[in-house]
Coordinates of C-alpha atoms and ligand atoms in Angstrom, one line a residue:
M1 CA 58.1 38.6 -97.1
R2 CA 58.2 42.6 -96.8
E3 CA 55.9 44.6 -94.7
S4 CA 54.4 46.4 -97.9
D5 CA 53.2 42.8 -98.8
S6 CA 49.3 43.0 -98.7
T7 CA 48.3 40.3 -96.7
G8 CA 46.6 42.4 -94.1
L9 CA 49.2 41.4 -91.1
P10 CA 50.7 43.8 -88.8
G11 CA 54.4 44.4 -89.3
P12 CA 55.7 42.3 -86.3
W13 CA 53.6 39.0 -87.8
L14 CA 55.3 40.0 -91.1
R15 CA 58.9 40.0 -90.2
W16 CA 58.5 37.0 -87.8
R17 CA 57.1 34.7 -90.7
A18 CA 59.6 36.2 -92.9
T19 CA 62.8 35.0 -90.4
R20 CA 60.9 31.3 -90.8
E21 CA 61.5 31.6 -94.9
L22 CA 63.7 29.1 -96.0
W23 CA 67.2 31.1 -96.2
T24 CA 70.1 29.7 -97.9
A25 CA 73.8 31.6 -98.6
A26 CA 72.1 32.7 -102.2
D27 CA 70.0 34.8 -100.6
I28 CA 72.9 36.7 -99.5
G29 CA 72.6 39.1 -102.5
D30 CA 75.3 41.7 -104.0
L31 CA 77.7 43.1 -101.5
S32 CA 79.8 44.9 -103.8
G33 CA 80.7 48.3 -102.1
R34 CA 80.7 46.9 -98.3
A35 CA 83.7 46.2 -96.5
A36 CA 83.5 43.7 -93.7
V37 CA 86.0 42.4 -90.6
V38 CA 85.5 39.1 -89.6
T39 CA 87.4 38.2 -86.4
G40 CA 89.0 34.2 -86.1
S41 CA 88.4 34.0 -89.7
C42 CA 91.9 32.0 -90.7
R43 CA 90.0 28.9 -90.1
G44 CA 86.9 27.0 -89.0
I45 CA 83.6 29.1 -89.2
G46 CA 84.9 32.6 -89.5
A47 CA 87.0 31.4 -92.4
A48 CA 83.7 30.5 -94.2
V49 CA 82.0 33.3 -93.1
A50 CA 84.8 35.4 -94.9
E51 CA 84.7 33.2 -98.2
H52 CA 81.0 33.5 -98.5
L53 CA 81.3 37.4 -98.1
A54 CA 83.7 37.6 -100.3
R55 CA 81.7 35.4 -103.2
H56 CA 79.2 38.0 -102.9
G57 CA 81.3 41.0 -103.5
A58 CA 82.1 42.3 -100.0
R59 CA 85.6 43.5 -99.1
V60 CA 86.7 41.3 -96.3
I61 CA 89.2 41.9 -94.2
I62 CA 90.7 38.6 -92.2
A63 CA 91.3 39.7 -88.3
C64 CA 93.8 36.6 -86.8
S65 CA 96.0 36.2 -84.1
S66 CA 98.9 35.9 -86.3
S67 CA 99.7 37.2 -89.3
A68 CA 101.2 34.1 -91.2
H69 CA 97.7 32.7 -90.6
G70 CA 96.0 35.8 -91.7
R71 CA 98.0 36.0 -95.1
T72 CA 97.5 32.1 -95.6
A73 CA 93.5 32.5 -95.1
A74 CA 93.5 35.4 -97.0
A75 CA 95.5 33.6 -100.3
A76 CA 92.8 31.0 -99.6
V77 CA 89.7 33.1 -100.1
R78 CA 91.4 34.6 -103.4
Q79 CA 92.0 31.0 -104.5
K80 CA 88.5 30.0 -104.3
V81 CA 87.2 33.3 -105.6
A82 CA 89.3 34.9 -108.4
S83 CA 87.4 38.5 -107.9
A84 CA 87.7 38.5 -103.9
Q85 CA 88.7 41.7 -102.1
V86 CA 90.4 40.2 -99.1
D87 CA 93.3 41.8 -96.8
S88 CA 94.5 40.6 -93.3
V89 CA 95.2 42.1 -90.5
V90 CA 96.6 40.6 -87.2
C91 CA 94.0 41.3 -83.8
E92 CA 95.2 39.4 -80.7
L93 CA 92.4 39.6 -78.6
A94 CA 93.9 39.1 -75.6
E95 CA 95.8 42.0 -75.5
P96 CA 93.8 45.4 -75.6
T97 CA 96.5 47.3 -77.2
Q98 CA 96.9 44.6 -80.0
V99 CA 93.1 45.2 -80.3
R100 CA 93.6 48.9 -80.8
Q101 CA 96.1 49.1 -83.3
C102 CA 94.2 46.2 -85.4
A103 CA 91.0 48.7 -85.0
D104 CA 93.2 51.4 -86.6
Q105 CA 94.7 49.2 -89.3
I106 CA 91.0 48.4 -90.0
I107 CA 90.0 52.2 -90.3
S108 CA 92.6 52.9 -92.6
L109 CA 92.4 49.9 -94.8
T110 CA 88.3 51.2 -95.3
A111 CA 89.2 54.6 -95.2
G112 CA 87.3 55.0 -92.0
R113 CA 83.9 53.4 -93.6
L114 CA 83.0 49.7 -92.6
D115 CA 79.5 48.1 -92.9
L116 CA 79.7 45.0 -90.7
L117 CA 81.7 43.0 -87.9
V118 CA 81.5 39.7 -87.4
N119 CA 82.6 39.2 -83.9
N120 CA 83.5 35.3 -84.2
A121 CA 87.0 34.7 -82.8
A122 CA 86.9 32.3 -79.8
V123 CA 88.5 30.1 -77.6
A124 CA 86.8 26.9 -75.6
A125 CA 88.2 24.7 -72.8
V126 CA 91.7 25.9 -72.5
P127 CA 93.0 25.7 -69.0
F128 CA 93.0 28.7 -66.7
A129 CA 95.2 31.6 -67.6
R130 CA 95.1 35.4 -67.4
T131 CA 95.8 38.0 -69.6
A132 CA 98.5 40.5 -69.2
D133 CA 95.3 42.7 -67.8
G134 CA 94.4 40.0 -65.3
N135 CA 91.4 38.7 -67.0
E136 CA 90.0 35.5 -67.4
M137 CA 91.4 34.2 -70.7
H138 CA 87.5 32.6 -72.1
F139 CA 86.2 35.9 -70.9
A140 CA 88.8 38.3 -72.3
V141 CA 89.2 36.4 -75.7
N142 CA 85.5 35.7 -76.4
H143 CA 84.0 39.1 -74.9
L144 CA 86.2 41.9 -73.7
G145 CA 88.5 41.7 -76.7
H146 CA 85.3 41.6 -79.4
F147 CA 83.6 44.7 -76.7
T148 CA 87.0 46.7 -77.1
L149 CA 87.4 46.1 -80.9
T150 CA 83.5 46.7 -81.6
G151 CA 84.5 50.2 -79.4
H152 CA 87.2 51.4 -81.3
L153 CA 85.4 50.4 -84.5
L154 CA 82.3 52.5 -84.1
P155 CA 83.3 56.0 -85.6
A156 CA 84.0 53.5 -88.9
L157 CA 80.7 51.7 -88.4
L158 CA 78.7 54.9 -87.5
N159 CA 80.2 55.9 -91.0
A160 CA 78.3 53.0 -93.0
P161 CA 74.6 53.5 -93.8
Q162 CA 73.9 50.5 -92.2
P163 CA 75.9 49.2 -90.2
R164 CA 75.5 46.2 -88.5
V165 CA 78.0 44.2 -85.5
V166 CA 77.2 40.2 -85.4
N167 CA 78.3 38.5 -81.9
V168 CA 78.8 35.1 -82.3
S169 CA 77.0 33.1 -79.5
S170 CA 76.5 29.3 -79.2
I171 CA 73.5 27.1 -78.0
L172 CA 75.5 26.1 -75.2
H173 CA 75.1 29.9 -73.9
W174 CA 71.9 28.3 -72.1
L175 CA 74.5 26.7 -69.9
G176 CA 76.3 29.8 -69.2
R177 CA 75.4 32.0 -66.1
C178 CA 76.3 35.6 -64.6
R179 CA 77.7 33.8 -62.1
S180 CA 79.0 36.9 -59.8
D181 CA 80.0 40.5 -59.9
R182 CA 83.3 38.9 -61.2
P183 CA 83.1 37.1 -64.4
H184 CA 86.6 38.3 -65.4
L185 CA 88.2 36.6 -62.0
P186 CA 86.2 33.2 -61.5
R187 CA 86.9 31.8 -57.7
R188 CA 86.4 28.2 -58.9
Y189 CA 87.6 27.6 -62.4
H190 CA 85.7 25.2 -65.0
R191 CA 87.2 25.6 -68.7
W192 CA 83.7 24.1 -69.9
R193 CA 81.8 26.7 -67.9
A194 CA 83.8 29.4 -68.3
Y195 CA 83.3 28.9 -72.4
F196 CA 79.0 28.8 -71.2
D197 CA 79.5 31.7 -69.6
S198 CA 81.5 33.9 -72.2
K199 CA 78.7 32.8 -74.7
L200 CA 76.2 34.0 -72.7
A201 CA 78.2 37.4 -72.5
N202 CA 78.3 37.6 -76.3
L203 CA 74.4 37.8 -76.0
L204 CA 74.1 39.9 -73.3
F205 CA 76.9 42.5 -75.1
T206 CA 74.5 42.0 -78.3
Q207 CA 71.6 43.5 -76.2
G208 CA 73.5 46.0 -74.5
L209 CA 74.7 47.4 -77.5
S210 CA 71.3 47.2 -79.3
A211 CA 69.7 49.3 -76.3
W212 CA 72.8 51.9 -76.9
A213 CA 72.5 52.3 -80.8
D214 CA 68.2 52.6 -80.2
T215 CA 69.0 55.0 -77.5
H216 CA 70.6 57.5 -79.6
E217 CA 68.8 56.6 -82.8
L218 CA 71.6 55.7 -84.1
P219 CA 71.0 53.1 -87.7
L220 CA 73.6 50.8 -86.4
L221 CA 72.2 47.0 -86.1
A222 CA 73.7 44.6 -83.5
L223 CA 72.6 40.9 -83.6
S224 CA 73.9 37.6 -82.3
A225 CA 74.1 34.2 -84.3
H226 CA 75.1 31.0 -83.1
P227 CA 76.1 28.2 -85.6
G228 CA 74.9 24.8 -84.3
L229 CA 77.2 22.0 -83.8
V230 CA 80.1 22.4 -86.4
N231 CA 83.2 20.1 -87.2
T232 CA 85.7 22.7 -86.4
T233 CA 88.9 21.8 -84.1
L234 CA 87.0 24.1 -81.2
G235 CA 88.1 22.7 -77.9
S236 CA 89.7 19.5 -78.8
S237 CA 92.9 21.7 -79.8
A238 CA 93.1 22.9 -76.4
L239 CA 92.3 20.0 -74.9
H240 CA 95.0 18.3 -76.7
A241 CA 97.6 21.0 -75.7
D242 CA 96.7 20.7 -72.3
R243 CA 97.7 16.8 -72.9
R244 CA 93.5 15.6 -72.1
H245 CA 93.9 13.5 -75.0
A246 CA 91.5 10.8 -74.1
E247 CA 88.5 14.3 -73.6
A248 CA 89.8 15.6 -76.6
R249 CA 89.6 12.7 -79.0
L250 CA 86.0 12.3 -77.8
L251 CA 85.2 15.4 -78.4
E252 CA 86.8 14.7 -81.9
S253 CA 84.7 12.1 -82.3
M254 CA 81.2 14.0 -81.8
Q255 CA 83.0 16.8 -83.9
A256 CA 83.2 14.8 -87.0
R257 CA 79.5 13.8 -87.0
W258 CA 78.6 17.7 -86.9
H259 CA 78.0 19.8 -89.8
S260 CA 80.4 21.8 -91.7
P261 CA 81.7 25.1 -91.6
S262 CA 80.7 26.2 -94.2
H263 CA 77.0 25.4 -94.1
A264 CA 77.2 26.5 -90.4
A265 CA 78.3 30.0 -91.4
W266 CA 74.7 30.6 -92.7
P267 CA 73.0 31.8 -89.7
L268 CA 75.9 34.1 -89.1
L269 CA 75.3 35.3 -93.1
R270 CA 71.4 36.0 -92.1
A271 CA 72.4 38.0 -89.4
A272 CA 74.9 39.9 -91.3
T273 CA 73.0 40.4 -94.5
D274 CA 68.7 39.5 -93.8
A275 CA 66.8 43.1 -94.8
N276 CA 64.4 41.5 -92.4
A277 CA 66.4 41.4 -89.1
A278 CA 66.1 43.8 -86.2
N279 CA 68.4 44.9 -83.4
G280 CA 68.9 42.6 -81.2
D281 CA 67.7 39.2 -83.5
F282 CA 69.5 36.1 -82.8
Y283 CA 69.6 33.7 -85.5
G284 CA 70.5 29.9 -85.8
P285 CA 70.2 27.0 -87.6
G286 CA 66.3 25.8 -87.4
G287 CA 66.5 22.0 -87.7
R288 CA 66.3 19.5 -84.5
W289 CA 67.5 21.3 -81.2
E290 CA 68.9 23.7 -83.7
W291 CA 72.3 21.9 -84.2
S292 CA 71.9 22.1 -87.8
G293 CA 69.4 23.4 -90.6
T294 CA 68.9 26.1 -92.3
P295 CA 69.3 29.5 -90.4
V296 CA 66.0 31.0 -88.8
R297 CA 65.8 33.4 -85.7
V298 CA 66.2 31.4 -82.4
R299 CA 65.1 32.0 -78.7
A300 CA 68.0 33.0 -76.3
A301 CA 67.6 32.2 -72.5
H302 CA 66.1 34.7 -70.4
R303 CA 69.1 35.2 -68.7
A304 CA 70.6 36.6 -72.0
L305 CA 67.7 38.8 -71.9
D306 CA 68.0 40.0 -68.4
A307 CA 68.0 43.9 -67.9
R308 CA 70.3 44.1 -65.0
A309 CA 72.9 41.6 -66.5
I310 CA 73.0 43.3 -69.6
A311 CA 73.4 46.7 -67.6
R312 CA 76.1 44.7 -65.3
L313 CA 78.0 43.6 -68.2
W314 CA 78.2 46.8 -69.7
D315 CA 79.5 48.6 -66.8
L316 CA 82.0 46.1 -65.8
S317 CA 83.2 45.7 -69.5
Q318 CA 83.9 49.6 -70.0
Q319 CA 85.7 49.7 -66.8
L320 CA 88.0 46.7 -67.5
T321 CA 88.6 47.8 -71.2
R322 CA 88.7 51.5 -70.4
H323 CA 86.7 52.1 -73.5
S324 CA 83.4 54.1 -73.1
F325 CA 80.9 53.9 -75.4
P326 CA 80.0 57.9 -76.0
V327 CA 77.0 59.0 -73.9
S328 CA 76.4 60.8 -77.0
P329 CA 77.3 60.1 -80.7
T330 CA 78.2 62.9 -82.9
Q331 CA 75.1 64.2 -84.7
S332 CA 76.2 63.1 -88.1
A333 CA 76.1 59.5 -87.4
R334 CA 72.5 60.0 -86.7
K335 CA 69.8 57.9 -88.2
D336 CA 68.5 61.2 -90.0
N337 CA 71.8 62.3 -91.5
P338 CA 73.3 59.0 -92.3
A339 CA 76.7 59.7 -93.6
Ligands
NAP401 N1 82.3 24.5 -83.4 C1 81.2 24.7 -83.1 O1 80.6 23.5 -82.9 C2 80.8 25.7 -82.0 C3 79.4 25.9 -81.9 C4 78.5 27.4 -81.4 C5 79.1 28.2 -81.3 N2 80.4 28.0 -82.0 C6 81.2 29.6 -82.0 O2 81.9 29.8 -82.9 C7 82.9 30.7 -83.5 C8 83.5 30.3 -84.4 O3 84.0 28.9 -83.6 P1 85.3 27.7 -84.5 O4 84.3 26.5 -84.4 O5 85.3 28.1 -86.1 O6 86.4 27.6 -83.9 P2 88.0 27.4 -84.4 O7 87.7 27.0 -85.7 O8 88.8 27.0 -82.8 O9 88.6 29.1 -84.5 C9 88.5 29.8 -83.8 C10 89.3 31.2 -84.4 O10 89.5 31.9 -83.3 C11 90.9 32.8 -83.3 N3 91.4 32.8 -82.0 C12 91.4 32.2 -81.1 N4 92.1 32.8 -79.7 C13 92.6 34.1 -80.5 C14 92.6 35.1 -79.8 N5 93.1 35.2 -78.8 N6 93.1 36.2 -80.5 C15 92.5 36.7 -81.8 N7 91.9 35.3 -82.2 C16 91.7 34.5 -81.8 C17 91.2 31.6 -84.0 O11 92.3 32.1 -84.6 P3 94.1 31.7 -84.6 O12 94.1 30.5 -85.1 O13 95.1 32.7 -85.1 O14 94.6 32.1 -82.7 C18 90.5 30.9 -85.0 O15 90.9 31.7 -85.8 C19 83.3 31.0 -82.1 O16 82.4 32.1 -81.1 C20 82.4 29.6 -81.5 O17 82.1 30.0 -79.7 C21 81.4 27.2 -82.4

């Protein structure tokens, strides 16, 4: 349903109705000529997103923490989609220097024009660890790494006519908190709480980025999506590595009942491609408790929309990553003069 339809309904109603309509991967449409980067796409949901995008004609860059995994993942996409244009780059999100190098490589591979960035990679339930910069691992990989990558890819994104950034969160963000002014240095550590908090940070970042784009009248859309509950090894592999085998096996027995990565990719793909999407929208599966189902626009926890928390996280992230989003982006990137 588009605003041009003669239903007499006001625009926001039409858009709301459109986001409740049945949507499947077939609605992605033709993505020929568009370039997309998906982080954490050597396995799990990210791999499925990369495959769907390639199937619809996008040129896809798989960003992974290991070059061998990236090459294998790219070959797997080529095997499934004969016409796929796919490359891989190394992007270790815990290492800011690596992230900046990865951004440079992406800019060169895409000739400086990027249409879509899907910030999907994550760690969950890892034992307490700090990055070389001293930041807690969940916060560093799941949020700060993506903040840095997005910041460095901004010039390329702003060279595309309708660029999008999709941050992948979780229904578990409802359990997340902005516990202190120091989310990067928690006083008391709990592995799952650290994951929940990082998934809340993904949503706060989306709101910060969409507000930044709106302030500067940029065509950039920042959106969030969550995949529901998915049969991947997220969390369980970290628990096994930490010798918490009983907890890992319990999680695996639940994961075996959850929906497949290919289907779980749909909310991310809808956020990435739906023409009715607006800045700051959040997509998730429309079934019971948002565990699975066709993607619809979903509600975020109130604390994910808290203006003070959004501003605090934005400032802290700029300070910790030493990357500042420009106060005044170049005139050439403005809506009235798309590149
Ligand atoms: N599975 C679920 O039930 C579920 C539910 C809600 C939300 N989610 C969200 O969905 C997204 C994908 O999860 P998934 O289930 O597909 O997870 P997964 O199968 O464990 O895959 C995680 C991906 O993240 C990458 N990654 C991990 N640490 C990294 C680092 N330091 N630097 C760069 N990449 C790194 C991994 O690549 P390497 O192997 O190269 O490290 C891998 O490709 C995450 O944002 C997660 O929070 C998942």
